[in-house]
Short mmCIF file of C-alpha atoms in Angstrom, two decimals:
data_model
loop_
_atom_site.label_atom_id
_atom_site.label_comp_id
_atom_site.label_asym_id
_atom_site.label_seq_id
_atom_site.Cartn_x
_atom_site.Cartn_y
_atom_site.Cartn_z
CA UNK J 98 4.81 -59.88 -10.53
CA UNK J 99 7.82 -58.24 -12.33
CA UNK J 100 10.98 -60.08 -11.95
CA UNK J 101 13.88 -58.14 -10.55
CA UNK J 102 15.24 -57.26 -14.12
CA UNK J 103 12.12 -55.85 -15.27
CA UNK J 104 11.60 -53.85 -11.93
CA UNK J 105 15.06 -52.48 -12.67
CA UNK J 106 14.83 -51.67 -16.45
CA UNK J 107 11.54 -49.49 -15.08
CA UNK J 108 13.27 -47.72 -13.08
CA UNK J 109 16.27 -47.12 -15.14
CA UNK J 110 13.33 -46.03 -17.88
CA UNK J 111 12.04 -43.39 -15.35
CA UNK J 112 15.77 -41.88 -14.64
CA UNK J 113 16.20 -41.21 -18.25
CA UNK J 114 16.76 -37.23 -18.53
CA UNK J 115 17.27 -37.00 -22.11
CA UNK J 116 16.97 -39.55 -24.86
CA UNK J 117 17.02 -39.43 -28.71
CA UNK J 118 15.47 -42.56 -30.75
CA UNK J 119 16.09 -43.39 -33.92
CA UNK J 120 17.75 -40.19 -34.96
CA UNK J 121 18.21 -39.85 -39.01
CA UNK J 122 20.39 -36.41 -39.89
CA UNK J 123 21.65 -35.83 -43.56
CA UNK J 124 23.31 -32.51 -44.83
CA UNK J 125 22.48 -32.17 -48.82
CA UNK J 126 22.08 -35.82 -49.34
CA UNK J 127 24.81 -36.71 -47.38
CA UNK J 128 24.07 -38.93 -44.26
CA UNK J 129 25.55 -37.79 -41.14
CA UNK J 130 23.67 -39.96 -38.53
CA UNK J 131 21.27 -42.94 -39.36
CA UNK J 132 19.49 -44.96 -36.61
CA UNK J 133 21.12 -43.56 -33.62
CA UNK J 134 19.78 -44.12 -30.48
CA UNK J 135 21.58 -42.63 -27.04
CA UNK J 136 19.90 -42.04 -23.46
CA UNK J 137 21.29 -40.46 -20.64
CA UNK J 138 20.34 -41.01 -17.04
CA UNK J 139 20.80 -39.35 -13.71
CA UNK J 140 23.83 -39.68 -12.22
CA UNK J 141 25.49 -41.27 -15.14
CA UNK J 142 28.04 -40.03 -17.73
CA UNK J 143 27.71 -41.03 -21.09
CA UNK J 144 30.48 -40.35 -23.75
CA UNK J 145 30.13 -39.89 -27.46
CA UNK J 146 33.34 -41.14 -29.29
CA UNK J 147 34.41 -41.65 -32.63
CA UNK J 148 36.66 -40.17 -35.39
CA UNK J 149 36.19 -36.70 -36.92
CA UNK J 150 33.01 -36.61 -39.16
CA UNK J 151 31.18 -39.32 -37.02
CA UNK J 152 28.22 -37.21 -36.42
CA UNK J 153 28.99 -36.46 -32.74
CA UNK J 154 28.59 -32.81 -32.48
CA UNK J 155 25.45 -33.17 -34.94
CA UNK J 156 23.91 -35.85 -32.58
CA UNK J 157 24.47 -33.73 -29.41
CA UNK J 158 22.61 -30.78 -31.42
CA UNK J 159 19.87 -32.83 -32.48
CA UNK J 160 19.33 -33.68 -28.76
CA UNK J 161 19.89 -30.27 -27.38
CA UNK J 162 17.28 -29.26 -30.10
CA UNK J 163 19.56 -26.80 -31.88
CA UNK J 164 19.29 -29.19 -35.18
CA UNK J 165 15.93 -30.74 -36.53
CA UNK J 166 16.67 -34.19 -37.24
CA UNK J 167 15.09 -35.78 -40.89
CA UNK J 168 13.50 -38.56 -38.80
CA UNK J 169 13.65 -39.77 -35.02
CA UNK J 170 12.70 -38.45 -31.98
CA UNK J 171 14.07 -36.73 -28.98
CA UNK J 172 12.59 -37.10 -25.55
CA UNK J 173 13.54 -34.95 -22.45
CA UNK J 174 12.22 -35.24 -18.98
CA UNK J 175 9.70 -32.18 -18.38
CA UNK J 176 11.45 -29.21 -16.78
CA UNK J 177 14.65 -30.71 -17.59
CA UNK J 178 17.48 -28.06 -16.90
CA UNK J 179 20.58 -28.33 -19.13
CA UNK J 180 24.14 -26.89 -18.84
CA UNK J 181 25.64 -26.92 -22.44
CA UNK J 182 29.02 -26.53 -22.80
CA UNK J 183 29.59 -25.75 -26.52
CA UNK J 184 32.89 -26.96 -28.52
CA UNK J 185 34.28 -23.40 -28.93
CA UNK J 186 33.53 -20.32 -27.76
CA UNK J 187 35.29 -17.10 -29.13
CA UNK J 188 34.49 -13.68 -28.05
CA UNK J 189 34.94 -11.00 -30.58
CA UNK J 190 37.94 -8.68 -29.60
CA UNK J 191 35.52 -5.80 -29.89
CA UNK J 192 33.23 -7.10 -26.89
CA UNK J 193 34.70 -5.90 -23.70
CA UNK J 194 33.43 -8.76 -21.26
CA UNK J 195 34.91 -9.88 -17.82
CA UNK J 196 34.64 -13.56 -17.04
CA UNK J 197 32.27 -12.16 -14.13
CA UNK J 198 30.01 -10.68 -16.77
CA UNK J 199 30.12 -13.43 -19.07
CA UNK J 200 29.00 -15.91 -16.34
CA UNK J 201 25.88 -13.56 -15.72
CA UNK J 202 24.72 -13.75 -19.38
CA UNK J 203 22.57 -17.03 -18.92
CA UNK J 204 21.20 -16.85 -15.62
CA UNK J 205 21.12 -13.43 -13.61
CA UNK J 206 22.82 -14.99 -10.21
CA UNK J 207 23.85 -12.88 -7.27
CA UNK J 208 27.95 -11.92 -7.25
CA UNK J 209 28.12 -14.63 -4.58
CA UNK J 210 26.85 -17.37 -6.81
CA UNK J 211 29.10 -16.60 -9.60
CA UNK J 212 32.11 -16.46 -7.51
CA UNK J 213 31.00 -19.74 -6.02
CA UNK J 214 30.71 -21.40 -9.05
CA UNK J 215 34.06 -19.97 -10.05
CA UNK J 216 35.26 -21.65 -6.98
CA UNK J 217 33.67 -24.85 -7.97
CA UNK J 218 35.53 -25.10 -11.26
CA UNK J 219 38.68 -23.77 -9.76
CA UNK J 220 38.92 -20.67 -11.68
CA UNK J 221 37.73 -17.53 -8.74
CA UNK J 222 40.95 -16.26 -9.38
CA UNK J 223 40.47 -15.08 -13.14
CA UNK J 224 36.67 -13.34 -12.15
CA UNK J 225 37.83 -9.97 -13.36
CA UNK J 226 40.13 -10.92 -16.17
CA UNK J 227 38.96 -10.28 -19.78
CA UNK J 228 37.32 -13.16 -21.51
CA UNK J 229 39.74 -12.67 -24.55
CA UNK J 230 43.01 -13.10 -22.09
CA UNK J 231 42.28 -16.32 -20.40
CA UNK J 232 43.93 -19.71 -21.42
CA UNK J 233 42.09 -22.51 -23.11
CA UNK J 234 41.87 -24.42 -19.87
CA UNK J 235 40.74 -21.28 -17.94
CA UNK J 236 37.97 -21.08 -21.11
CA UNK J 237 36.68 -24.64 -20.31
CA UNK J 238 36.44 -24.23 -16.72
CA UNK J 239 34.59 -20.93 -17.28
CA UNK J 240 32.07 -22.48 -19.53
CA UNK J 241 31.45 -25.14 -16.99
CA UNK J 242 30.85 -22.59 -14.32
CA UNK J 243 28.21 -20.86 -16.36
CA UNK J 244 26.64 -24.57 -17.16
CA UNK J 245 26.69 -25.01 -13.45
CA UNK J 246 24.90 -21.85 -12.64
CA UNK J 247 21.94 -22.98 -14.14
CA UNK J 248 21.64 -25.95 -11.46
CA UNK J 249 21.38 -28.59 -14.24
CA UNK J 250 20.14 -31.90 -14.14
CA UNK J 251 21.90 -32.66 -17.20
CA UNK J 252 25.58 -31.43 -18.25
CA UNK J 253 26.41 -31.72 -22.04
CA UNK J 254 30.08 -30.92 -22.76
CA UNK J 255 31.13 -31.05 -26.49
CA UNK J 256 34.68 -31.81 -26.14
CA UNK J 257 35.09 -30.28 -22.92
CA UNK J 258 39.19 -30.65 -22.68
CA UNK J 259 39.54 -29.12 -25.86
CA UNK J 260 42.87 -26.75 -26.07
CA UNK J 261 43.92 -28.10 -22.74
CA UNK J 262 47.09 -29.50 -22.16
CA UNK J 263 47.40 -33.09 -21.25
CA UNK J 264 47.74 -32.47 -17.23
CA UNK J 265 44.98 -30.29 -17.43
CA UNK J 266 43.03 -32.69 -19.27
CA UNK J 267 42.90 -35.39 -16.70
CA UNK J 268 42.07 -32.75 -13.94
CA UNK J 269 39.38 -31.45 -16.03
CA UNK J 270 37.78 -34.83 -16.39
CA UNK J 271 38.03 -35.49 -12.52
CA UNK J 272 36.04 -32.23 -12.15
CA UNK J 273 33.44 -33.37 -14.28
CA UNK J 274 33.25 -36.51 -12.26
CA UNK J 275 33.41 -34.89 -9.37
CA UNK J 276 30.28 -32.31 -9.87
CA UNK J 277 28.66 -35.43 -11.62
CA UNK J 278 28.51 -37.28 -7.90
CA UNK J 279 28.29 -34.07 -5.90
CA UNK J 280 25.27 -33.07 -7.72
CA UNK J 281 24.04 -36.40 -9.01
CA UNK J 282 23.44 -34.94 -12.49
CA UNK J 283 23.71 -36.58 -15.63
CA UNK J 284 26.44 -36.10 -18.08
CA UNK J 285 26.15 -36.43 -21.86
CA UNK J 286 29.96 -35.80 -23.40
CA UNK J 287 31.72 -35.72 -26.43
CA UNK J 288 35.40 -36.88 -26.65
CA UNK J 289 38.54 -37.55 -28.72
CA UNK J 290 40.69 -38.16 -26.10
CA UNK J 291 39.89 -41.81 -25.38
CA UNK J 292 42.65 -42.65 -23.14
CA UNK J 293 41.56 -40.42 -20.21
CA UNK J 294 37.67 -40.16 -20.99
CA UNK J 295 37.41 -44.16 -20.52
CA UNK J 296 38.22 -43.73 -17.09
CA UNK J 297 35.76 -41.28 -15.84
CA UNK J 298 32.91 -42.74 -17.83
CA UNK J 299 30.22 -45.31 -17.37
CA UNK J 300 28.63 -46.00 -20.90
CA UNK J 301 30.54 -45.13 -24.21
CA UNK J 302 29.15 -44.79 -27.19
CA UNK J 303 31.35 -45.41 -29.93
CA UNK J 304 29.54 -43.70 -33.41
CA UNK J 305 30.58 -43.44 -36.69
CA UNK J 306 27.17 -42.30 -38.56
CA UNK J 307 25.49 -44.99 -36.75
CA UNK J 308 26.09 -46.46 -32.96
CA UNK J 309 29.04 -48.89 -33.72
CA UNK J 310 29.00 -50.25 -30.58
CA UNK J 311 27.84 -49.17 -26.70
CA UNK J 312 28.22 -50.47 -23.62
CA UNK J 313 30.74 -50.18 -20.59
CA UNK J 314 33.85 -48.57 -21.89
CA UNK J 315 36.27 -51.82 -21.34
CA UNK J 316 33.73 -53.77 -23.19
CA UNK J 317 33.46 -51.23 -26.09
CA UNK J 318 37.45 -50.86 -26.32
CA UNK J 319 37.45 -54.75 -27.22
CA UNK J 320 34.80 -54.52 -29.56
CA UNK J 321 35.85 -55.21 -33.24
CA UNK J 322 34.15 -52.33 -34.69
CA UNK J 323 35.93 -49.88 -32.22
CA UNK J 324 39.29 -51.67 -32.83
CA UNK J 325 38.68 -51.12 -36.78
CA UNK J 326 37.82 -47.46 -36.10
CA UNK J 327 40.71 -46.47 -33.44
CA UNK J 328 43.57 -49.30 -34.26
CA UNK J 329 44.93 -52.21 -32.53
CA UNK J 330 47.35 -49.99 -30.59
CA UNK J 331 44.61 -47.72 -28.92
CA UNK J 332 42.16 -50.50 -28.35
CA UNK J 333 44.72 -52.78 -26.70
CA UNK J 334 45.97 -49.95 -23.99
CA UNK J 335 42.42 -49.30 -23.38
CA UNK J 336 41.33 -53.06 -22.67
CA UNK J 337 41.98 -53.01 -19.00
CA UNK J 338 39.64 -56.00 -18.28
CA UNK J 339 38.93 -58.94 -20.50
CA UNK J 340 35.62 -58.32 -22.57
CA UNK J 341 32.97 -60.68 -21.57
CA UNK J 342 30.81 -61.76 -24.51
CA UNK J 343 28.22 -64.05 -24.51
CA UNK J 344 28.38 -64.26 -28.25
CA UNK J 345 30.91 -64.69 -31.19
CA UNK J 346 32.47 -62.26 -33.31
CA UNK J 347 34.12 -62.96 -36.65
CA UNK J 348 37.10 -60.93 -35.63
CA UNK J 349 39.00 -60.95 -39.24
CA UNK J 350 35.80 -60.17 -41.00
CA UNK J 351 35.48 -56.93 -38.80
CA UNK J 352 38.76 -55.68 -38.18
CA UNK J 353 39.88 -55.32 -41.86
CA UNK J 354 36.48 -53.77 -42.47
CA UNK J 355 36.38 -49.80 -43.57
CA UNK J 356 34.73 -48.71 -40.38
CA UNK J 357 31.51 -49.94 -39.02
CA UNK J 358 28.93 -52.81 -40.11
CA UNK J 359 25.49 -52.80 -39.00
CA UNK J 360 25.49 -56.22 -37.60
CA UNK J 361 26.80 -54.91 -34.25
CA UNK J 362 23.47 -55.18 -32.03
CA UNK J 363 25.05 -56.18 -28.38
CA UNK J 364 24.25 -53.18 -26.81
CA UNK J 365 21.64 -54.33 -24.59
CA UNK J 366 23.88 -56.91 -23.04
CA UNK J 367 26.04 -54.49 -21.77
CA UNK J 368 23.20 -52.50 -20.30
CA UNK J 369 22.03 -55.25 -18.42
CA UNK J 370 25.26 -56.37 -16.77
CA UNK J 371 25.87 -52.39 -15.84
CA UNK J 372 24.34 -50.80 -12.74
CA UNK J 373 23.96 -47.32 -12.74
CA UNK J 374 22.76 -47.08 -9.24
CA UNK K 65 21.49 31.00 -30.80
CA UNK K 66 19.48 30.42 -33.95
CA UNK K 67 16.54 28.14 -33.69
CA UNK K 68 17.45 25.86 -36.73
CA UNK K 69 20.60 25.18 -34.58
CA UNK K 70 18.84 23.81 -31.68
CA UNK K 71 16.69 21.89 -33.53
CA UNK K 72 19.74 20.44 -35.26
CA UNK K 73 21.19 19.65 -32.05
CA UNK K 74 18.21 18.21 -30.83
CA UNK K 75 18.05 15.86 -33.87
CA UNK K 76 21.49 14.98 -33.94
CA UNK K 77 21.34 14.06 -29.95
CA UNK K 78 18.58 11.86 -30.60
CA UNK K 79 20.03 9.73 -33.30
CA UNK K 80 23.44 9.52 -31.40
CA UNK K 81 21.66 8.36 -28.12
CA UNK K 82 20.52 5.20 -30.12
CA UNK K 83 22.73 4.57 -32.78
CA UNK K 84 25.88 4.50 -30.11
CA UNK K 85 24.18 1.56 -28.14
CA UNK K 86 22.80 -0.18 -31.34
CA UNK K 87 26.22 0.30 -33.29
CA UNK K 88 28.12 -1.49 -30.47
CA UNK K 89 26.36 -4.63 -31.57
CA UNK K 90 26.69 -3.66 -35.19
CA UNK K 91 30.52 -3.56 -34.16
CA UNK K 92 30.40 -7.11 -32.02
CA UNK K 93 28.87 -9.01 -34.72
CA UNK K 94 30.49 -7.70 -37.51
CA UNK K 95 27.67 -6.34 -39.30
CA UNK K 96 29.03 -3.11 -40.37
CA UNK K 97 28.34 -3.55 -43.97
CA UNK K 98 25.06 -5.21 -43.20
CA UNK K 99 24.25 -1.35 -41.85
CA UNK K 100 25.36 -0.38 -44.88
CA UNK K 101 23.31 -2.21 -47.44
CA UNK K 102 20.22 -1.49 -45.29
CA UNK K 103 20.95 2.57 -45.78
CA UNK K 104 21.34 1.99 -49.46
CA UNK K 105 17.55 0.54 -49.51
CA UNK K 106 16.44 3.86 -47.97
CA UNK K 107 16.39 5.63 -50.85
CA UNK K 108 13.76 3.43 -52.30
CA UNK K 109 11.69 3.95 -49.43
CA UNK K 110 11.99 7.82 -49.94
CA UNK K 111 10.84 7.42 -53.27
CA UNK K 112 7.65 5.26 -52.44
CA UNK K 113 6.79 7.34 -49.62
CA UNK K 114 6.23 9.91 -52.19
CA UNK K 115 4.75 7.91 -54.63
CA UNK K 116 1.93 6.87 -52.18
CA UNK K 117 1.83 9.76 -50.31
CA UNK K 118 3.12 9.13 -46.75
CA UNK K 119 5.90 10.44 -44.85
CA UNK K 120 9.12 9.83 -46.25
CA UNK K 121 10.27 8.99 -42.90
CA UNK K 122 7.32 5.81 -43.01
CA UNK K 123 8.33 4.59 -46.35
CA UNK K 124 12.16 4.62 -45.28
CA UNK K 125 11.17 2.67 -42.08
CA UNK K 126 8.96 0.42 -44.33
CA UNK K 127 11.40 -0.68 -47.04
CA UNK K 128 14.39 -0.73 -44.60
CA UNK K 129 12.65 -3.29 -42.31
CA UNK K 130 11.35 -5.72 -45.22
CA UNK K 131 14.89 -5.21 -46.65
CA UNK K 132 16.35 -6.42 -43.21
CA UNK K 133 13.68 -8.92 -42.95
CA UNK K 134 14.65 -10.41 -46.50
CA UNK K 135 18.52 -10.09 -45.84
CA UNK K 136 17.54 -12.57 -42.64
CA UNK K 137 15.74 -14.78 -44.72
CA UNK K 138 18.32 -14.77 -47.61
CA UNK K 139 21.02 -15.54 -45.29
CA UNK K 140 20.52 -19.15 -45.83
CA UNK K 141 20.59 -19.24 -49.49
CA UNK K 142 23.42 -21.75 -50.19
CA UNK K 143 26.42 -21.20 -52.32
CA UNK K 144 26.72 -17.34 -51.77
CA UNK K 145 28.16 -15.33 -49.01
CA UNK K 146 26.39 -12.98 -47.08
CA UNK K 147 28.50 -9.87 -48.12
CA UNK K 148 27.66 -10.81 -51.97
CA UNK K 149 23.97 -10.78 -50.97
CA UNK K 150 24.19 -7.59 -49.14
CA UNK K 151 26.03 -6.21 -52.27
CA UNK K 152 22.78 -7.47 -54.41
CA UNK K 153 20.16 -6.36 -52.39
CA UNK K 154 21.75 -2.73 -51.34
CA UNK K 155 22.77 -1.63 -55.09
CA UNK K 156 19.48 -2.88 -56.77
CA UNK K 157 17.67 -1.05 -54.18
CA UNK K 158 19.72 1.92 -54.53
CA UNK K 159 19.40 2.04 -58.34
CA UNK K 160 15.79 1.08 -58.18
CA UNK K 161 15.21 4.17 -55.80
CA UNK K 162 17.06 6.35 -57.97
CA UNK K 163 14.85 5.33 -60.96
CA UNK K 164 11.87 5.54 -58.98
CA UNK K 165 12.80 9.06 -57.68
CA UNK K 166 13.45 10.18 -61.41
CA UNK K 167 10.15 8.76 -62.56
CA UNK K 168 8.00 10.90 -59.90
CA UNK K 169 5.99 13.37 -61.61
CA UNK K 170 4.81 16.64 -60.17
CA UNK K 171 7.27 16.38 -57.26
CA UNK K 172 11.01 17.52 -56.98
CA UNK K 173 12.80 15.40 -54.60
CA UNK K 174 16.16 17.08 -53.25
CA UNK K 175 18.48 14.00 -53.81
CA UNK K 176 21.30 15.54 -52.30
CA UNK K 177 19.59 16.10 -48.70
CA UNK K 178 18.66 12.51 -48.76
CA UNK K 179 22.05 11.25 -49.67
CA UNK K 180 24.00 13.45 -47.64
CA UNK K 181 21.59 14.56 -44.95
CA UNK K 182 20.15 18.03 -44.05
CA UNK K 183 20.23 18.33 -40.26
CA UNK K 184 20.36 22.21 -40.47
CA UNK K 185 16.86 21.86 -42.00
CA UNK K 186 14.81 19.85 -39.50
CA UNK K 187 11.84 20.87 -38.69
CA UNK K 188 10.12 20.89 -35.12
CA UNK K 189 7.78 17.94 -36.14
CA UNK K 190 11.00 16.10 -37.29
CA UNK K 191 12.59 16.48 -33.90
CA UNK K 192 9.72 15.06 -32.20
CA UNK K 193 9.70 12.37 -34.36
CA UNK K 194 13.10 11.59 -34.32
CA UNK K 195 12.79 11.87 -30.13
CA UNK K 196 9.73 9.29 -30.12
CA UNK K 197 11.57 6.77 -32.40
CA UNK K 198 14.72 7.20 -30.59
CA UNK K 199 12.93 6.84 -27.35
CA UNK K 200 11.14 3.84 -28.64
CA UNK K 201 14.41 1.86 -29.98
CA UNK K 202 15.99 2.58 -26.90
CA UNK K 203 13.51 1.04 -24.60
CA UNK K 204 13.13 -1.99 -26.83
CA UNK K 205 16.98 -2.16 -26.80
CA UNK K 206 17.27 -2.09 -22.88
CA UNK K 207 14.53 -4.81 -22.67
CA UNK K 208 16.58 -6.82 -25.49
CA UNK K 209 19.83 -6.25 -23.85
CA UNK K 210 20.76 -9.38 -22.07
CA UNK K 211 19.40 -11.99 -24.77
CA UNK K 212 20.95 -10.26 -27.48
CA UNK K 213 24.37 -10.04 -25.53
CA UNK K 214 24.03 -13.60 -24.72
CA UNK K 215 23.48 -14.64 -28.59
CA UNK K 216 26.00 -12.54 -29.85
CA UNK K 217 28.39 -14.48 -27.51
CA UNK K 218 27.40 -17.58 -28.51
CA UNK K 219 23.90 -18.24 -30.63
CA UNK K 220 23.79 -22.02 -29.77
CA UNK K 221 24.44 -21.36 -26.16
CA UNK K 222 21.87 -18.93 -25.63
CA UNK K 223 19.28 -21.05 -27.67
CA UNK K 224 19.89 -23.72 -25.02
CA UNK K 225 19.54 -21.40 -22.13
CA UNK K 226 16.12 -20.59 -23.39
CA UNK K 227 16.79 -17.16 -25.43
CA UNK K 228 14.66 -17.24 -28.40
CA UNK K 229 17.28 -16.60 -30.93
CA UNK K 230 15.50 -16.03 -34.15
CA UNK K 231 12.87 -13.76 -32.53
CA UNK K 232 15.76 -11.68 -30.83
CA UNK K 233 17.69 -11.52 -33.86
CA UNK K 234 14.66 -10.63 -36.05
CA UNK K 235 13.91 -7.67 -33.36
CA UNK K 236 17.28 -6.41 -33.44
CA UNK K 237 17.43 -5.98 -37.02
CA UNK K 238 13.98 -4.04 -37.21
CA UNK K 239 15.62 -1.81 -34.34
CA UNK K 240 18.85 -1.32 -36.78
CA UNK K 241 16.33 -0.64 -39.90
CA UNK K 242 14.29 1.97 -37.60
CA UNK K 243 17.45 3.63 -36.72
CA UNK K 244 18.94 3.84 -40.19
CA UNK K 245 15.79 5.81 -40.80
CA UNK K 246 16.23 7.91 -38.11
CA UNK K 247 19.99 8.64 -38.76
CA UNK K 248 19.29 9.37 -42.60
CA UNK K 249 17.68 12.35 -41.73
CA UNK K 250 20.99 13.85 -40.00
CA UNK K 251 23.92 12.33 -41.90
CA UNK K 252 22.42 11.15 -45.14
CA UNK K 253 22.00 7.82 -46.83
CA UNK K 254 25.75 7.47 -47.61
CA UNK K 255 26.96 8.17 -43.97
CA UNK K 256 24.46 6.11 -42.03
CA UNK K 257 26.85 3.33 -41.42
CA UNK K 258 29.27 5.65 -39.70
CA UNK K 259 27.02 6.97 -37.15
CA UNK K 260 26.56 2.87 -35.97
CA UNK K 261 30.25 2.13 -36.11
CA UNK K 262 32.19 5.08 -35.47
CA UNK K 263 31.09 5.81 -32.21
CA UNK K 264 30.90 2.54 -30.89
CA UNK K 265 34.71 1.97 -32.50
CA UNK K 266 35.93 4.68 -30.66
CA UNK K 267 34.02 3.54 -27.14
CA UNK K 268 36.06 0.31 -27.39
CA UNK K 269 39.17 1.57 -25.89
CA UNK K 270 37.66 3.06 -22.73
CA UNK K 271 35.27 0.34 -21.96
CA UNK K 272 35.68 -2.95 -19.54
CA UNK K 273 32.17 -3.92 -19.80
CA UNK K 274 29.58 -4.01 -22.49
CA UNK K 275 27.34 -1.82 -21.04
CA UNK K 276 29.96 0.85 -20.23
CA UNK K 277 31.23 0.46 -23.91
CA UNK K 278 27.27 1.10 -25.12
CA UNK K 279 27.09 4.51 -22.88
CA UNK K 280 30.37 5.63 -24.27
CA UNK K 281 29.36 5.12 -27.65
CA UNK K 282 26.12 7.04 -26.79
CA UNK K 283 28.26 10.17 -25.51
CA UNK K 284 30.89 9.94 -28.14
CA UNK K 285 27.96 10.55 -30.85
CA UNK K 286 26.70 13.09 -29.04
CA UNK K 287 29.86 15.01 -28.57
CA UNK K 288 30.52 14.46 -32.28
CA UNK K 289 27.17 16.03 -33.08
CA UNK K 290 28.01 18.76 -31.05
CA UNK K 291 31.37 19.34 -32.62
CA UNK K 292 30.22 18.73 -36.10
CA UNK K 293 27.23 21.35 -35.56
CA UNK K 294 29.89 23.84 -34.13
CA UNK K 295 32.01 23.74 -37.19
CA UNK K 296 29.49 23.54 -39.69
CA UNK K 297 28.05 26.68 -37.99
CA UNK K 298 31.38 28.33 -37.85
CA UNK K 299 33.48 27.59 -40.83
CA UNK K 300 30.04 26.84 -42.66
CA UNK K 301 31.32 22.99 -43.49
CA UNK K 302 28.38 20.73 -44.73
CA UNK K 303 27.02 19.50 -41.25
CA UNK K 304 26.40 15.97 -41.66
CA UNK K 305 29.68 15.32 -42.84
CA UNK K 306 31.20 17.56 -40.22
CA UNK K 307 29.54 14.90 -37.43
CA UNK K 308 31.02 12.13 -39.04
CA UNK K 309 34.14 13.70 -39.29
CA UNK K 310 34.31 14.51 -35.60
CA UNK K 311 33.38 11.31 -34.78
CA UNK K 312 36.30 10.07 -36.96
CA UNK K 313 38.27 12.43 -34.84
CA UNK K 314 37.39 10.80 -31.65
CA UNK K 315 38.30 7.25 -32.71
CA UNK K 316 41.90 8.64 -33.93
CA UNK K 317 42.03 9.87 -30.43
CA UNK K 318 41.00 6.41 -29.01
CA UNK K 319 43.75 4.60 -30.49
CA UNK K 320 46.19 6.26 -28.23
CA UNK K 321 44.29 5.01 -25.22
CA UNK K 322 46.80 2.34 -23.97
#
């Protein structure tokens, strides 16, 4: 008879929508990712954070099948429907396209469905505007609407608040969170903006070519490698709750280090204590 | 009206009908120079066609498609920009075409008619070929329309949404190569790109959707053919260049549309 813990972990295995295992990617001899493993479960928001050049977008591309890794595997739940929101989308000025027409590119939904998706992201007022005329925040919402029209099991969002002002950022993250709860879908997100993103995330993966640390946002924000990457100030404002470690860190050794080291392997500890329901 | 003029009109309309809707993608994807490079390889196709003894049109289609696929592969060559590679392939192929043309014994190829087109000399068979080619390309383009549009907007997004990006891109290049081979008959190798780019660019000012822009481009192309042939008939100007100048006129007019 399985212990409760084992039983729970079995369920979690079954819920995994998309999972990368031991991914290694290098471009022209320069290693971008090594030994990286990340998984997203239904109803869970997983956020990838890390400095520029940490390999966040590369990892997302590997998980989406856009980039073939040198080694490692990507497992995808059968018939998984993914709604993808790329980092940047700029339509050539020579291409006339309204928001409404843009939404009909990925799937062929009826007018009613198209408008409903726009309403869901609070952008129905720009349905007939040219794509080149809408603001950065509106563009992100429109892309989110296009992703939602696919009725996704998983949303993959690469820097979803790029080009959006501070108030808009918080709104957008709230919207993503609400959509996740409404539809009970998984969300994999790449982000720079630590402050806002932490509040809306279940599981944070701090990436700097390898997984520095991973777990609940508060725990990660106190992790020495995180502190080393983002600085003491950022870390202290993020660490709302005390980090409950069951093991020790050589703080001095890590903090002054030049980025991540490889001896940070307490990811599992966080997962056990964290119920994704 | 003279028969040759009717044939010229029919040939021109067939080409305009496909070069417009395909040309909008050339404009959207910023591939004007790519189209130009492909057309430069066409002369090699003409020469090879003569050499092997097949229809020049088939030789052209074959060589241009091969060049398009080769450029598609070469796009991945590191360290050199695509326009450099295009410049190499286009001019090497043109030079090679001129050499082969000069070396073919027994046949005198009228170089001028290939370089600048000879629409007034198209035969009834040519017209049939042009219409058959145009309709096939048009049918294929309609089928490819949505995936091609989707990957033009964002290739990665299209890929995630299930568009077979690589296959659609190759199909597009093949269609482009066929249109180059068709348009060569009307405006000649040197001016082929103009039939792809100018009507499409002129249509931009009037269109609010991609589909409308494609249709306007076809219409503007057809009007250009009509006006060019009329000018050629009335004032004895060279026909192909007159068509191109008429299209450029439409473009200038479109600039004043607010």
